[in-house]
mmCIF file of N, CA and C in Angstrom:
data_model
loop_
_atom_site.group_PDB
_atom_site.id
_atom_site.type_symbol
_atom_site.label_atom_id
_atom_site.label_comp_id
_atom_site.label_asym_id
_atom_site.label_seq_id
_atom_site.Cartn_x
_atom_site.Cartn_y
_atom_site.Cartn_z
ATOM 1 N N UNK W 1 91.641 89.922 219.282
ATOM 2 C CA UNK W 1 90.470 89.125 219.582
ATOM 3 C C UNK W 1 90.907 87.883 220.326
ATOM 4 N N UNK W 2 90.148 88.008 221.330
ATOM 5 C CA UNK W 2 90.078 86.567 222.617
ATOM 6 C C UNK W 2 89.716 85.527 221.965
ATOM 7 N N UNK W 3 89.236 84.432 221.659
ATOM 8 C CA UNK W 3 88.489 83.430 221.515
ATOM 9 C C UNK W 3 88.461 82.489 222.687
ATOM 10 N N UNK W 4 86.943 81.848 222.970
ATOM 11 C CA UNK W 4 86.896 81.053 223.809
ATOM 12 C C UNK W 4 85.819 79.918 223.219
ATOM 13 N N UNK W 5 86.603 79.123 222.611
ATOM 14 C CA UNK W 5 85.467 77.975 221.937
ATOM 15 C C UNK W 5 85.917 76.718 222.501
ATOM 16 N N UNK W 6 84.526 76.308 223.430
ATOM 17 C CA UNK W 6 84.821 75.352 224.220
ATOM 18 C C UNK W 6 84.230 73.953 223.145
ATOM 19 N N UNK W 7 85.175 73.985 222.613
ATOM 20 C CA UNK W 7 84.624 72.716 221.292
ATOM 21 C C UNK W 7 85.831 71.504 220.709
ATOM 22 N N UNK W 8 85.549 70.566 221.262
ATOM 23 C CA UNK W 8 86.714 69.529 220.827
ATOM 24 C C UNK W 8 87.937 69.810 219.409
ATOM 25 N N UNK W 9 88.740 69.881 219.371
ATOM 26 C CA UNK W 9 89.235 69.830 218.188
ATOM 27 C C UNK W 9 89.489 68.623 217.384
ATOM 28 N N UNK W 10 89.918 67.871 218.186
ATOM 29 C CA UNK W 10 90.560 66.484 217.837
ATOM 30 C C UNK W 10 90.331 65.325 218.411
ATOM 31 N N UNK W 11 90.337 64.428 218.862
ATOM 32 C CA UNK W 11 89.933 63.422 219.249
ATOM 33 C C UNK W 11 90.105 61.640 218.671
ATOM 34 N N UNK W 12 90.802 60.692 219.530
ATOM 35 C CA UNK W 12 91.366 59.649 219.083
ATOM 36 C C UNK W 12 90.472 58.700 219.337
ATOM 37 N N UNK W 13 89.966 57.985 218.566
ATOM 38 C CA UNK W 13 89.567 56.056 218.935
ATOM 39 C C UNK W 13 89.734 55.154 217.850
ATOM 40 N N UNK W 14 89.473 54.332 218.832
ATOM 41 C CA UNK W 14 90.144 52.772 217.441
ATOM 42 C C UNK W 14 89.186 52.690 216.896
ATOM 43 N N UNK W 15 89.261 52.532 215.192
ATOM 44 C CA UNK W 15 88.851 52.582 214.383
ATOM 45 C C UNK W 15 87.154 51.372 214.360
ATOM 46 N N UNK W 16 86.021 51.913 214.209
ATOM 47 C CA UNK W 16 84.806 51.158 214.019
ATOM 48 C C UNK W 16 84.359 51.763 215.516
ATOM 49 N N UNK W 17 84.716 51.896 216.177
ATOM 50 C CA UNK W 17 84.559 52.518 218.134
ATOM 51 C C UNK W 17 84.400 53.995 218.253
ATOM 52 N N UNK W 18 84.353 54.983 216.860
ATOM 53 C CA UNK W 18 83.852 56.368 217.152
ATOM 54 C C UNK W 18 82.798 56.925 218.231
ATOM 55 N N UNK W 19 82.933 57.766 218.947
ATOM 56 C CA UNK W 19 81.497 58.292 219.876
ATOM 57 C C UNK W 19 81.518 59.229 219.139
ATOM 58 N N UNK W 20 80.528 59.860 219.566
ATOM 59 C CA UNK W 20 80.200 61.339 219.426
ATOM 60 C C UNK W 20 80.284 61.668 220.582
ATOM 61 N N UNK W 21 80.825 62.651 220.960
ATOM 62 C CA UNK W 21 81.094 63.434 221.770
ATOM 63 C C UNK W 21 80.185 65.032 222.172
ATOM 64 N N UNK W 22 78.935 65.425 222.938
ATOM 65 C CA UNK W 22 78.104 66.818 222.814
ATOM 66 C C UNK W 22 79.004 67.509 223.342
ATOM 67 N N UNK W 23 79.172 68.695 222.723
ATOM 68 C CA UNK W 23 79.847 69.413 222.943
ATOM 69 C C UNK W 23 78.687 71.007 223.474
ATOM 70 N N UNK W 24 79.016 71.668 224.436
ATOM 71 C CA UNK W 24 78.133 73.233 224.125
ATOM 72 C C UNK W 24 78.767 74.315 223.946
ATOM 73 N N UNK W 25 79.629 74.415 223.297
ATOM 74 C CA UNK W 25 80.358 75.308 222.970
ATOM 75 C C UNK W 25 79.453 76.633 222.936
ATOM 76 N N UNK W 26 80.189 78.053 223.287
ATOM 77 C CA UNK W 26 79.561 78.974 222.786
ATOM 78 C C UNK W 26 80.713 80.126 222.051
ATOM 79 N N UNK W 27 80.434 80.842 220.990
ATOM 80 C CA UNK W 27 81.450 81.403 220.420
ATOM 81 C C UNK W 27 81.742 82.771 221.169
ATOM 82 N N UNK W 28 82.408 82.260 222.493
ATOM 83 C CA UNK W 28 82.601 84.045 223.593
ATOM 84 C C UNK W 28 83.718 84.386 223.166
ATOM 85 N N UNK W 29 83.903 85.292 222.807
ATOM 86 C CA UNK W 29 85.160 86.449 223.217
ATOM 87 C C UNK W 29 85.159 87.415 223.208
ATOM 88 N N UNK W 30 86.302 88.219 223.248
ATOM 89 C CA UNK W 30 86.510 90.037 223.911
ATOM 90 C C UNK W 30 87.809 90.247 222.664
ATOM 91 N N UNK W 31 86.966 91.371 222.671
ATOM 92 C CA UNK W 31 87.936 92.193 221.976
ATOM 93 C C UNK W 31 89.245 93.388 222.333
ATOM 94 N N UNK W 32 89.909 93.167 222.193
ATOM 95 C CA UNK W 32 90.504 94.479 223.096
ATOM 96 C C UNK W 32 91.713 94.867 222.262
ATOM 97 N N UNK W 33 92.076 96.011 222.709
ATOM 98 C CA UNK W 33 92.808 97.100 221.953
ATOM 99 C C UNK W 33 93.674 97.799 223.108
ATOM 100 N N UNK W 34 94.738 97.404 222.661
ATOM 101 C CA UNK W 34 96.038 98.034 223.208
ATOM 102 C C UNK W 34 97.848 98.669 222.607
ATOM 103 N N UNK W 35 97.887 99.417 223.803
ATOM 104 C CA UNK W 35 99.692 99.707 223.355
ATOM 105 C C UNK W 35 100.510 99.763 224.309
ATOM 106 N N UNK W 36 101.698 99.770 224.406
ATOM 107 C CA UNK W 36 102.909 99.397 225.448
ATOM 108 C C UNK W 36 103.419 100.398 224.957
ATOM 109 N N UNK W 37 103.937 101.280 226.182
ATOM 110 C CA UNK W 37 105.177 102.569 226.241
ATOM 111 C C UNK W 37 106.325 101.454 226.139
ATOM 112 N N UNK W 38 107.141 101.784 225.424
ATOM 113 C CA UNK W 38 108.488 101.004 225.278
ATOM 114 C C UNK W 38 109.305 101.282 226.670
ATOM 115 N N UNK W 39 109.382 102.692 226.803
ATOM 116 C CA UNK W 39 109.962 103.545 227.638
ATOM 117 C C UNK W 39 109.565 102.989 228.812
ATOM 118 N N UNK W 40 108.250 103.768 229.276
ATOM 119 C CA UNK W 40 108.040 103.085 230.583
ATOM 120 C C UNK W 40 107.449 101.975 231.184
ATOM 121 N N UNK W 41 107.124 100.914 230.055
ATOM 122 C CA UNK W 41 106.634 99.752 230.642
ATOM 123 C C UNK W 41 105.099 99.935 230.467
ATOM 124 N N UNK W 42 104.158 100.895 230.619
ATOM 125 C CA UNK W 42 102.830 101.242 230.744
ATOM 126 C C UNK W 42 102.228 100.233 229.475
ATOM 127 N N UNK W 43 100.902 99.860 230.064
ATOM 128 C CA UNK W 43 99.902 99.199 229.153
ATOM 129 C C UNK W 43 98.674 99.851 229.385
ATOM 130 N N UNK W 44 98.363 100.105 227.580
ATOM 131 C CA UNK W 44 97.236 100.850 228.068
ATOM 132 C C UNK W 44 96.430 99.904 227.208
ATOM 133 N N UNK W 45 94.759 99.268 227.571
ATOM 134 C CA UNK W 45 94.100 98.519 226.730
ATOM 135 C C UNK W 45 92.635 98.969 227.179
ATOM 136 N N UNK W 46 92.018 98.692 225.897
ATOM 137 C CA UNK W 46 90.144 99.017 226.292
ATOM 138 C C UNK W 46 89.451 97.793 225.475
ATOM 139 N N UNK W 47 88.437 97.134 226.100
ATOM 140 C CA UNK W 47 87.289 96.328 225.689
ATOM 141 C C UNK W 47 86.562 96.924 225.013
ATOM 142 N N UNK W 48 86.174 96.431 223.845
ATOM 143 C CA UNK W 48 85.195 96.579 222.701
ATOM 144 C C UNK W 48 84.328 95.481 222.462
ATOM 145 N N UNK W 49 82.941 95.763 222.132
ATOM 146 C CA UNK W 49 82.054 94.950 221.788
ATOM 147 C C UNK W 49 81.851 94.502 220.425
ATOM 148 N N UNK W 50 82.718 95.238 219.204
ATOM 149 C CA UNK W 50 83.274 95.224 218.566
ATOM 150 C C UNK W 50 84.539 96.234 217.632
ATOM 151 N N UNK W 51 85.162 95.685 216.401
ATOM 152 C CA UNK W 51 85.639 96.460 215.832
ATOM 153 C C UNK W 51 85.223 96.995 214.845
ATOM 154 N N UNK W 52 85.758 97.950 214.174
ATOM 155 C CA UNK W 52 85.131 98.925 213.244
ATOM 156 C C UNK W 52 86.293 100.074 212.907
ATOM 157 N N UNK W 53 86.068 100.916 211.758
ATOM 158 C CA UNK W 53 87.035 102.100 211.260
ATOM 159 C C UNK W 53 86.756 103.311 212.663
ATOM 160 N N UNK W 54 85.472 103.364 212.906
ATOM 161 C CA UNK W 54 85.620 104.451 214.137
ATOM 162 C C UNK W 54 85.747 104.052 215.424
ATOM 163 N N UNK W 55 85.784 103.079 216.174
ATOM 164 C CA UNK W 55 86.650 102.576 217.329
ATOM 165 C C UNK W 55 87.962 102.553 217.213
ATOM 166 N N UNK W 56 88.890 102.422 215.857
ATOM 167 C CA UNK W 56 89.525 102.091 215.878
ATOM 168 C C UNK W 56 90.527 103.997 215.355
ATOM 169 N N UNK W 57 90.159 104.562 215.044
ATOM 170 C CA UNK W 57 90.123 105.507 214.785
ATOM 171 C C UNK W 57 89.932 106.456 215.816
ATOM 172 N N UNK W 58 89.142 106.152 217.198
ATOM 173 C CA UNK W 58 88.981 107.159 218.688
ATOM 174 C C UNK W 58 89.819 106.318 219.495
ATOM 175 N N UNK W 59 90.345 105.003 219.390
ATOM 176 C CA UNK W 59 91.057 104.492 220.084
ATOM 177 C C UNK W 59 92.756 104.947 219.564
#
């Protein structure tokens, strides 16, 4: 799983001087599923919209 959370983590100011900061984060990511031939270098991967016992099981 990708994650893409465009959302501050951390953030410094001198003490009594806090902002708030808006953030719009949205919780995107991709899922994906892969394997590497040791041998020949090959990558094989597929996008899923999610996971589960039978994606994971035809994959």
């Amino acid at each position: 799983m990708i994650r893409d959370y465009q959302a501050i983590q951390k953030s410094w100011f001198i003490r009594g001087q806090q902002r708030k900061i808006p953030t719009f984060g949205k919780n995107a990511g991709v899922k994906l599923m892969g394997i590497l031939d040791y041998e020949t270098g090959n990558v094989y991967c597929e996008e899923h919209e999610r996971y589960d016992a039978k994606i994971f099981n035809d994959f």
